[in-house]
Coordinates of C-alpha atoms in Angstrom, one line a residue:
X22 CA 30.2 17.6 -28.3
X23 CA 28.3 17.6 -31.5
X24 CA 31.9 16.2 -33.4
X25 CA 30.8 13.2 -31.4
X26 CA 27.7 12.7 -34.2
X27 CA 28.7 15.1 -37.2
X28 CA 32.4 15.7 -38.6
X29 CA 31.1 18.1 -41.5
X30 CA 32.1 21.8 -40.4
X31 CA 28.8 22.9 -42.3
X32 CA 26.5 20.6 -40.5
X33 CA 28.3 21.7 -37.1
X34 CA 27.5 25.4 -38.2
X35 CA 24.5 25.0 -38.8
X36 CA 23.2 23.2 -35.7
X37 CA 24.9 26.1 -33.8
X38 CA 24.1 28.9 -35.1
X39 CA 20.0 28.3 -34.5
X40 CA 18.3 29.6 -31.7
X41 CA 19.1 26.9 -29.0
X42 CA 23.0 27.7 -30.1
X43 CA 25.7 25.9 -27.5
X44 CA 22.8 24.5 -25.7
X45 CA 23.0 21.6 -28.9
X46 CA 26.3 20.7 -27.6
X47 CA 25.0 20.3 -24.1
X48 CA 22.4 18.0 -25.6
X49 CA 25.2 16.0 -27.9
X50 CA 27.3 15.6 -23.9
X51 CA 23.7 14.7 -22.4
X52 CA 22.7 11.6 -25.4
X53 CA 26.8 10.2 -24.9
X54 CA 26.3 9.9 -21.3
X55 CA 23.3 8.3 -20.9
X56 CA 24.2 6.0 -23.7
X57 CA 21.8 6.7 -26.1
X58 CA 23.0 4.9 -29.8
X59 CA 24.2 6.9 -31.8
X60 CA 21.3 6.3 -34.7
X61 CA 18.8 7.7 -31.7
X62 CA 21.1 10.1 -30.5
X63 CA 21.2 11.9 -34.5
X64 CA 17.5 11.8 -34.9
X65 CA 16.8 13.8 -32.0
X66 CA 19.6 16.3 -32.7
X67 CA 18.3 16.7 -36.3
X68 CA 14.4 17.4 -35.1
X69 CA 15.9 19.8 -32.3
X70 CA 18.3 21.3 -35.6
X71 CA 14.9 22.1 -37.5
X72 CA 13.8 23.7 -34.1
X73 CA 16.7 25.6 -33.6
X74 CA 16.3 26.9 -37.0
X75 CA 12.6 27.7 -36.5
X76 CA 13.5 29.9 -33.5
X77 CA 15.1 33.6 -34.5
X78 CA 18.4 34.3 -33.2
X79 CA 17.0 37.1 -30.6
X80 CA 15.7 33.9 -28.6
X81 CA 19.4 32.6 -27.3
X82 CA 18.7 35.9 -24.9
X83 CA 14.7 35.0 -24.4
X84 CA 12.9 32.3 -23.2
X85 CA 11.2 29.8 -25.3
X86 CA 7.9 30.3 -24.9
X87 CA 5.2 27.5 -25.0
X88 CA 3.6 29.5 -27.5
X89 CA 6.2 29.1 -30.4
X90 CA 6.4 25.1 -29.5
X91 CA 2.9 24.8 -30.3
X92 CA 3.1 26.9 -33.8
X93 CA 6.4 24.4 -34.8
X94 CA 4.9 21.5 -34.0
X95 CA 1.9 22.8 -35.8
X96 CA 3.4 23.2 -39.0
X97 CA 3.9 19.2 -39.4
X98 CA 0.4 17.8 -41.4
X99 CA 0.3 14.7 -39.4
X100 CA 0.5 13.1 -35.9
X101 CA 3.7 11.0 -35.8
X102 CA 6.0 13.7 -36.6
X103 CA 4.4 15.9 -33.8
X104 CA 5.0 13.1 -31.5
X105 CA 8.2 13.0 -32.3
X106 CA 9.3 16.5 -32.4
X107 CA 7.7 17.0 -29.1
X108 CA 9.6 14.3 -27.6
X109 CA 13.1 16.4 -29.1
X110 CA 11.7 18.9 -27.9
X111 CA 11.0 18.1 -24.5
X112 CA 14.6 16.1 -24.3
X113 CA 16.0 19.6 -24.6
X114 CA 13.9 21.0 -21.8
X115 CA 15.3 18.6 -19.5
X116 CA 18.6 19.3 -20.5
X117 CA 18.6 23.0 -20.8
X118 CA 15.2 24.0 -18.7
X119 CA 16.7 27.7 -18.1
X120 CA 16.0 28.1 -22.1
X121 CA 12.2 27.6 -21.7
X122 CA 9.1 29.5 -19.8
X123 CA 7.4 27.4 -17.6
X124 CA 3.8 27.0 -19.1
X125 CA 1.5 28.5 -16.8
X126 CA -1.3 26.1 -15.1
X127 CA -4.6 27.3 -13.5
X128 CA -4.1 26.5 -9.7
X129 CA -6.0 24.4 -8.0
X130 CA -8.4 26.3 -5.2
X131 CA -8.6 23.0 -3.3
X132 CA -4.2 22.8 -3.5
X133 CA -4.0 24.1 -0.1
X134 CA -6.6 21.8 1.6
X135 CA -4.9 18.7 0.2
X136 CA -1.9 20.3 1.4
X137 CA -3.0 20.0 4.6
X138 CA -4.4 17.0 4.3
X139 CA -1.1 15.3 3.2
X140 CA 0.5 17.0 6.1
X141 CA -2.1 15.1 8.1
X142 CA -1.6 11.7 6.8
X143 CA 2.2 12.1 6.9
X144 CA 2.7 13.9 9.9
X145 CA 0.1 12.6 12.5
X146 CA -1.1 9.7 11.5
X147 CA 2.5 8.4 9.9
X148 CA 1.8 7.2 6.8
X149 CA 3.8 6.0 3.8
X150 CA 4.2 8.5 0.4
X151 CA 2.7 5.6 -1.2
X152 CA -0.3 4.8 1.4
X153 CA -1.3 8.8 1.2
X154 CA -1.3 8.0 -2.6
X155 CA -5.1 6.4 -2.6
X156 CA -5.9 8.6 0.1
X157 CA -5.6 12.4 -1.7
X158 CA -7.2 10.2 -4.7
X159 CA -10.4 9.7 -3.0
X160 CA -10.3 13.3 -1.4
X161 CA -9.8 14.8 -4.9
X162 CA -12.6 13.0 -6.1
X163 CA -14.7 13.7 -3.0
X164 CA -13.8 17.9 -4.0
X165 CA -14.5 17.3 -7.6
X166 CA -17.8 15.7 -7.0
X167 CA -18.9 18.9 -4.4
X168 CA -17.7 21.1 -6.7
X169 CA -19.8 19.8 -9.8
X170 CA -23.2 19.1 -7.3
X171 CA -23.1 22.1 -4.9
X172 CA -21.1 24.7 -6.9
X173 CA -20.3 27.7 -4.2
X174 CA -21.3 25.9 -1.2
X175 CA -18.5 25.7 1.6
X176 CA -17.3 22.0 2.9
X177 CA -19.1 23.2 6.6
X178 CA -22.4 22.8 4.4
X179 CA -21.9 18.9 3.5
X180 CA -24.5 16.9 5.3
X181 CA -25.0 13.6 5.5
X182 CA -27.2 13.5 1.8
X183 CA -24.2 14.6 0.1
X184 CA -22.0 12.3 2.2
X185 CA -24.3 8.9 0.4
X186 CA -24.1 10.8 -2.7
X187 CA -21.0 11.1 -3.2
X188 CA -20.4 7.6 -1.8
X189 CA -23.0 6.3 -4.6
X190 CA -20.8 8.1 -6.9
X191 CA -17.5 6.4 -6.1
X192 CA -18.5 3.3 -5.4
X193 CA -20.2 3.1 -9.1
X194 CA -16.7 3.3 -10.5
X195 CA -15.3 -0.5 -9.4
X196 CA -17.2 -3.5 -9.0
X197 CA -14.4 -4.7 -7.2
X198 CA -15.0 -5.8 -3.7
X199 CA -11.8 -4.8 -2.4
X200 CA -11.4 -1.3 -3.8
X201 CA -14.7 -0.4 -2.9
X202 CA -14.2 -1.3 0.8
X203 CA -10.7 0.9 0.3
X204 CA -12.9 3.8 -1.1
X205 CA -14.9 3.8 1.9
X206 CA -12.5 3.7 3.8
X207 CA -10.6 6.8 2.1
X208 CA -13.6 8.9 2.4
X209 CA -13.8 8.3 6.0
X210 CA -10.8 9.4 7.2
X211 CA -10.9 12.9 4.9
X212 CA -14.2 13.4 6.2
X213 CA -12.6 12.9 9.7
X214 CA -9.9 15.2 8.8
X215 CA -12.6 17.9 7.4
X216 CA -14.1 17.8 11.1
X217 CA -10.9 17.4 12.9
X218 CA -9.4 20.9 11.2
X219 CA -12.5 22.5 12.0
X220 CA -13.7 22.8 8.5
X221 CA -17.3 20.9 9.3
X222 CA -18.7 21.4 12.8
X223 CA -20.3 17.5 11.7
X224 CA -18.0 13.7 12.0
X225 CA -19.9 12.8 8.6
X226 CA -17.6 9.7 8.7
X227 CA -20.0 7.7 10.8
X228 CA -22.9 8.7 7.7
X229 CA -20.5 6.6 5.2
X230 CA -22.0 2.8 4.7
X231 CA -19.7 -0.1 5.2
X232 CA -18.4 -2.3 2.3
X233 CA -18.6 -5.8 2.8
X234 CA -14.9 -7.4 1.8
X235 CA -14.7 -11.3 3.3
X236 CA -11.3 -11.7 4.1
X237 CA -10.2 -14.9 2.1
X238 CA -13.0 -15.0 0.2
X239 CA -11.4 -15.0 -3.0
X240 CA -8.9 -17.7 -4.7
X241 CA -5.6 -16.5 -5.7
X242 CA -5.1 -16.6 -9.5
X243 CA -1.8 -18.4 -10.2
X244 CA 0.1 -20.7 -12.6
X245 CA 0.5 -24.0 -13.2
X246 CA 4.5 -23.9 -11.7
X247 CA 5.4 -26.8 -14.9
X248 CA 3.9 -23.9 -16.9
X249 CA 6.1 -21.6 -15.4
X250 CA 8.8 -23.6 -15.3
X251 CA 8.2 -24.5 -19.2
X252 CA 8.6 -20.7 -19.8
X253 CA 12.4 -20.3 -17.7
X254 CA 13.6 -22.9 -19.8
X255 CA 12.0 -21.4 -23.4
X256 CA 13.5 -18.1 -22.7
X257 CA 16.7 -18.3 -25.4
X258 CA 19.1 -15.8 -23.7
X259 CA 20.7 -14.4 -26.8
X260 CA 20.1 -11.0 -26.6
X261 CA 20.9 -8.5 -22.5
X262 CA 17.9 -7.7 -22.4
X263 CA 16.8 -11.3 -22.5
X264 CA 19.2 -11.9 -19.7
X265 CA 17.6 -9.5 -17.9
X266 CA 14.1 -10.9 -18.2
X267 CA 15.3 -14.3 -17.4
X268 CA 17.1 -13.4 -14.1
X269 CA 13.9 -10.8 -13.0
X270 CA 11.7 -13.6 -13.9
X271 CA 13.8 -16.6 -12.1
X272 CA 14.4 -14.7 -9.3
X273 CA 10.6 -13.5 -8.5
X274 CA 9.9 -17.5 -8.9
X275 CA 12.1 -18.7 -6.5
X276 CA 12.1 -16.2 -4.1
X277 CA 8.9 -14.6 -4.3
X278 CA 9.8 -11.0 -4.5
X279 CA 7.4 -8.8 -4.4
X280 CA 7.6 -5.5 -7.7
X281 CA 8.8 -2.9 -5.5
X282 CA 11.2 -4.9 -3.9
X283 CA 12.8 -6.3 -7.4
X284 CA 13.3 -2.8 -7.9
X285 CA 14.6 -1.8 -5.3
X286 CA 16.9 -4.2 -5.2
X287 CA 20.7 -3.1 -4.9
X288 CA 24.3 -4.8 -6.0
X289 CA 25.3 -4.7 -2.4
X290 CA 22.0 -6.6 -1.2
X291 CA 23.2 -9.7 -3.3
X292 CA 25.6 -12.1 -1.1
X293 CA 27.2 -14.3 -3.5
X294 CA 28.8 -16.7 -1.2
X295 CA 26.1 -17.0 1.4
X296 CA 23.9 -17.2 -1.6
X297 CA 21.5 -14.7 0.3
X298 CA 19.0 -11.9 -1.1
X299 CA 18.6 -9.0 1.8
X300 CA 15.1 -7.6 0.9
X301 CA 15.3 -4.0 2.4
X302 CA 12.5 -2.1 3.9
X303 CA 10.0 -4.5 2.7
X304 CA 6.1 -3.7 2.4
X305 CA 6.4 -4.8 6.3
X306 CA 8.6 -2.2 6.9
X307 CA 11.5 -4.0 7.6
X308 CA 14.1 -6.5 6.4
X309 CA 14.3 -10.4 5.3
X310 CA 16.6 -12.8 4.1
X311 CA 15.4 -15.1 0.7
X312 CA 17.9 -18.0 -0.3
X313 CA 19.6 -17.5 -3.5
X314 CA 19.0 -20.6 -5.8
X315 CA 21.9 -21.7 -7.9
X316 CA 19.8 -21.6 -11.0
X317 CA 18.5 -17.8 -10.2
X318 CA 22.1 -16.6 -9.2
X319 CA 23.7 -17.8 -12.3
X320 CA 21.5 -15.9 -14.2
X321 CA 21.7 -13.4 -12.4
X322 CA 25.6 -13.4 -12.5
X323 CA 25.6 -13.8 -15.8
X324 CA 23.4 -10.6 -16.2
X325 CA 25.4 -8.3 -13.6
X326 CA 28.8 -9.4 -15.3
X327 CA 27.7 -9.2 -19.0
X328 CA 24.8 -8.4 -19.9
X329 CA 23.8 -5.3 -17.6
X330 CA 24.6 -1.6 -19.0
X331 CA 27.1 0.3 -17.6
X332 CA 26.0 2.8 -14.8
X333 CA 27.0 4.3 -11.8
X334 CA 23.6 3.3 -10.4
X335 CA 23.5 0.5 -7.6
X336 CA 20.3 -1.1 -8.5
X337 CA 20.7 -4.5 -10.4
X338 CA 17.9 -4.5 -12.9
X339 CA 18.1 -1.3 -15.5
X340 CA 16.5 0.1 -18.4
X341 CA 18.5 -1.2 -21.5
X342 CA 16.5 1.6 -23.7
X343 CA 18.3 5.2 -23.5
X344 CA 18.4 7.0 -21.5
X345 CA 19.9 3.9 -19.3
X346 CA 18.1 4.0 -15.5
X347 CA 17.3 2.5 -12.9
X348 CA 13.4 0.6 -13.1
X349 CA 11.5 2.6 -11.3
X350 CA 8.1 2.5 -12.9
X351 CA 5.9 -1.0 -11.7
X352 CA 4.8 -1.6 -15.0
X353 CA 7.7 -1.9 -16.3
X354 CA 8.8 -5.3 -14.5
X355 CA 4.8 -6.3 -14.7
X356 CA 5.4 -6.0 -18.9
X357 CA 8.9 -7.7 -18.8
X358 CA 6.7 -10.6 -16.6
X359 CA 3.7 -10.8 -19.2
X360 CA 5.2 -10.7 -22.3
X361 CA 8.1 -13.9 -21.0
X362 CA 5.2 -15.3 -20.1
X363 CA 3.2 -14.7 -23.2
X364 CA 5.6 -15.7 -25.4
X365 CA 5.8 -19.2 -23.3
X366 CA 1.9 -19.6 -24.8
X367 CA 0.3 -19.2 -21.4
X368 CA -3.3 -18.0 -21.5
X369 CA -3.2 -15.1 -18.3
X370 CA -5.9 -13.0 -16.7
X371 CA -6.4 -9.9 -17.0
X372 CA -4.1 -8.8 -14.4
X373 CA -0.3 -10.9 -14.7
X374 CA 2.5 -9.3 -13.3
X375 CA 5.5 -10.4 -10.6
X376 CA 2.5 -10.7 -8.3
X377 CA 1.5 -13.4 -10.2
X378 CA 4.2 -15.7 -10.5
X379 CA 4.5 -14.8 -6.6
X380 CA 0.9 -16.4 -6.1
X381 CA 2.1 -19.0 -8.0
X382 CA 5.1 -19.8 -6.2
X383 CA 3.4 -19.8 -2.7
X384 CA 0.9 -22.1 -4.0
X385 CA 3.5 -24.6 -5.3
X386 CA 5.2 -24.4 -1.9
X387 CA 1.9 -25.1 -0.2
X388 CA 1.3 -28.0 -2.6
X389 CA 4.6 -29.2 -1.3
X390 CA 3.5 -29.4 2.2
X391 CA 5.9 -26.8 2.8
X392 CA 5.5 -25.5 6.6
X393 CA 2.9 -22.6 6.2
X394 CA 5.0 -20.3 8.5
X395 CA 8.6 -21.2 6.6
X396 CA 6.2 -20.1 3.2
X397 CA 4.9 -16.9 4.9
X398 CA 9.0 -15.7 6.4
X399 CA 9.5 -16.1 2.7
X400 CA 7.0 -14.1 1.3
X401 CA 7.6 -11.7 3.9
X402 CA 3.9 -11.5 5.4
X403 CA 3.9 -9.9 8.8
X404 CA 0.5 -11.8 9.8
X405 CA 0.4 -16.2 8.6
X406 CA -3.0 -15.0 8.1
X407 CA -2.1 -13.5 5.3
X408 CA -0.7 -16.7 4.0
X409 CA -3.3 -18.9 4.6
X410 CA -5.2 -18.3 1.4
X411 CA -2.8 -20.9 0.0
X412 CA -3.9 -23.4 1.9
X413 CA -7.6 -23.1 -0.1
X414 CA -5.6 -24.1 -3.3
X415 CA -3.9 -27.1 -1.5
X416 CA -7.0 -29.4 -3.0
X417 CA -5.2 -33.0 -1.8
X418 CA -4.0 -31.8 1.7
X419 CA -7.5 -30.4 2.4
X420 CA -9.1 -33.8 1.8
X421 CA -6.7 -35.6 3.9
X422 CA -8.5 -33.5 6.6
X423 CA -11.9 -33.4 5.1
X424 CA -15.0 -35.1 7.9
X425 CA -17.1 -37.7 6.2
X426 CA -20.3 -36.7 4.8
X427 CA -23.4 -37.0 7.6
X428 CA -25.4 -40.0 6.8
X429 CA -22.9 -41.3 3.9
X430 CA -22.1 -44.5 3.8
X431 CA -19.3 -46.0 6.7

């Protein structure tokens, strides 16, 4: 597969008879497929060439060890050549990970106890992968600060001093309100888990302070929607991946998807002539309807016919940088967001993602004296409760219902 970036017999020669040997022609087969340009594709193959050479040819029966990685990458004076000769180097362990040792890593003493614990969460008390996430966070941190204050101590020893300790501890690390409630939280339920596996004879839970979080205390930050608006229409479509963004970024403002759900989303999910998004397995664990706009499918027809790589994979919005994929890291579509909207000369807080033009959205519907439960089925909120922070943005309809101010004027 190398004749696919070289036609010289020399150069083909060469690249073979290294240390990595045919595995450079499983690499060649691996850049094709997953449509990497060819520029990209010849760059990587001459870095992993130089490699190749570096390595004796004794090691196409050895494994490459981590060892002789380091001393290559060691040889280059300055720091963007090592980047870039790792990033060969580790495209050719992905490909070809039979060639190379696995580097050896320290185990963790406390693996098992998490082990358990994510057991726990998953099996008993039926929890998401992604709710156990923030869970064995705060119970690694809980470990890490036991093992730095009472080195050698056992976890039957913790008492209640070193239960407000290491609450002090976590809690110093976010002033906000609602992820220091969720912290608290988290350390409850490990601590209830230590005591309900037997591994303190104490319920230390009931010795961790509460956190207070007001429910609806906060505004929701969002846009002004002609801002947004202004932004769909700047967006000059010339380029797929500008297709892309204008489709992910019409589509969250019109139907309020949430990250996940954008990408998640599937071909089949799309019905064209109802004009119908099926949202599947939502964050309320189960599935909605969202109308289809004209103006959102258009784009987004005119990004699934000719602007969208080709894969075999059924999600609709994919990575247009090689290796082609599906999205599947958040900040991804929460930089595609930011930077459409940056470019449209809004000024954004610190935090702007989907979530954002979601908020903003919502609000608008509000603003349009939309029915609050017709805005919440489209947001997909399980309680209206959750929707009725709008309504504190809703600044005209609130005076409509406003009381007259004791002792003012008749």
């Amino acid at each position: 597969m190398l004749e696919l970036y070289y036609k010289y017999p020399r150069v083909l020669r060469r690249l073979r008879s290294g240390g990595l040997g045919d595995e450079m022609d499983r690499i060649s087969a691996y850049l094709s497929e997953h449509g990497y340009k060819r520029g990209s594709a010849r760059v990587y193959l001459s870095r992993l060439g130089k490699f190749s050479d570096h390595l004796s040819r004794a090691a196409r029966a050895t494994l490459i060890e981590q060892t002789v990685i380091d001393r290559f990458i060691g040889e280059y004076s300055s720091e963007t050549p090592r980047l870039s000769v790792r990033a060969a180097i580790e495209l050719a362990r992905r490909v070809a990970p039979e060639r190379f040792s696995i580097p050896s890593v320290e185990p963790d003493p406390h693996q098992p106890l998490l082990n358990a614990y994510l057991d726990h969460l998953r099996r008993i008390r039926g929890l998401e992968p992604k709710t156990c996430e923030g869970r064995l966070l705060a119970a690694r941190r809980v470990l890490a600060w036991h093992d730095v204050h009472v080195p050698g101590q056992p976890l039957a020893m913790m008492t209640s001093e070193h239960v407000l300790a290491v609450v002090e501890h976590l809690l110093a690390l976010s002033s906000n309100p609602y992820t220091r409630s969720a912290t608290t939280s988290y350390v409850r339920v490990f601590l209830r888990f230590l005591h309900w596996s037997d591994l303190n004879g104490q319920d230390l839970a009931r010795f961790v302070p509460r956190t207070p979080c007001y429910q609806l205390a906060h505004l929701p930050p969002h846009l002004a929607w002609e801002d947004i608006r202004r932004v769909i229409d700047a967006i000059d479509a010339a380029t797929p991946v500008d297709v892309r963004d204008r489709a992910i970024l019409l589509l969250v403002a019109t139907t309020g998807l949430r990250n996940k759900e954008l990408r998640a989303l599937e071909l089949e999910d799309i019905h064209w002539r109802k004009a119908e998004v099926v949202v599947r397995r939502t964050k309320a664990k189960r599935d909605r309807v969202v109308p289809l706009l004209q103006e959102a499918g258009e784009a987004l027809a005119n990004y699934v016919l000719h602007a969208r790589p080709k894969s075999d994979s059924p999600r609709v919005f994919l990575q247009h940088i090689p290796p082609v994929r599906p999205i599947d890291n958040s900040g991804v579509i929460s930089r595609i967001v930011r930077s459409t909207l940056e470019r449209g000369g809004l000024q954004l807080p610190r935090v702007a993602g989907a979530h954002l033009v979601r908020h903003s959205l919502a609000t608008q519907l509000v603003s349009q004296r939309r029915p609050i439960n017709e805005v919440a089925d489209l947001l997909g909120h399980r309680s209206i409760d959750t929707t009725a922070i709008y309504v504190k943005v809703a600044v005209t309809q609130l005076a409509d219902v406003a009381l007259p101010f004791p002792g003012s004027a008749p």
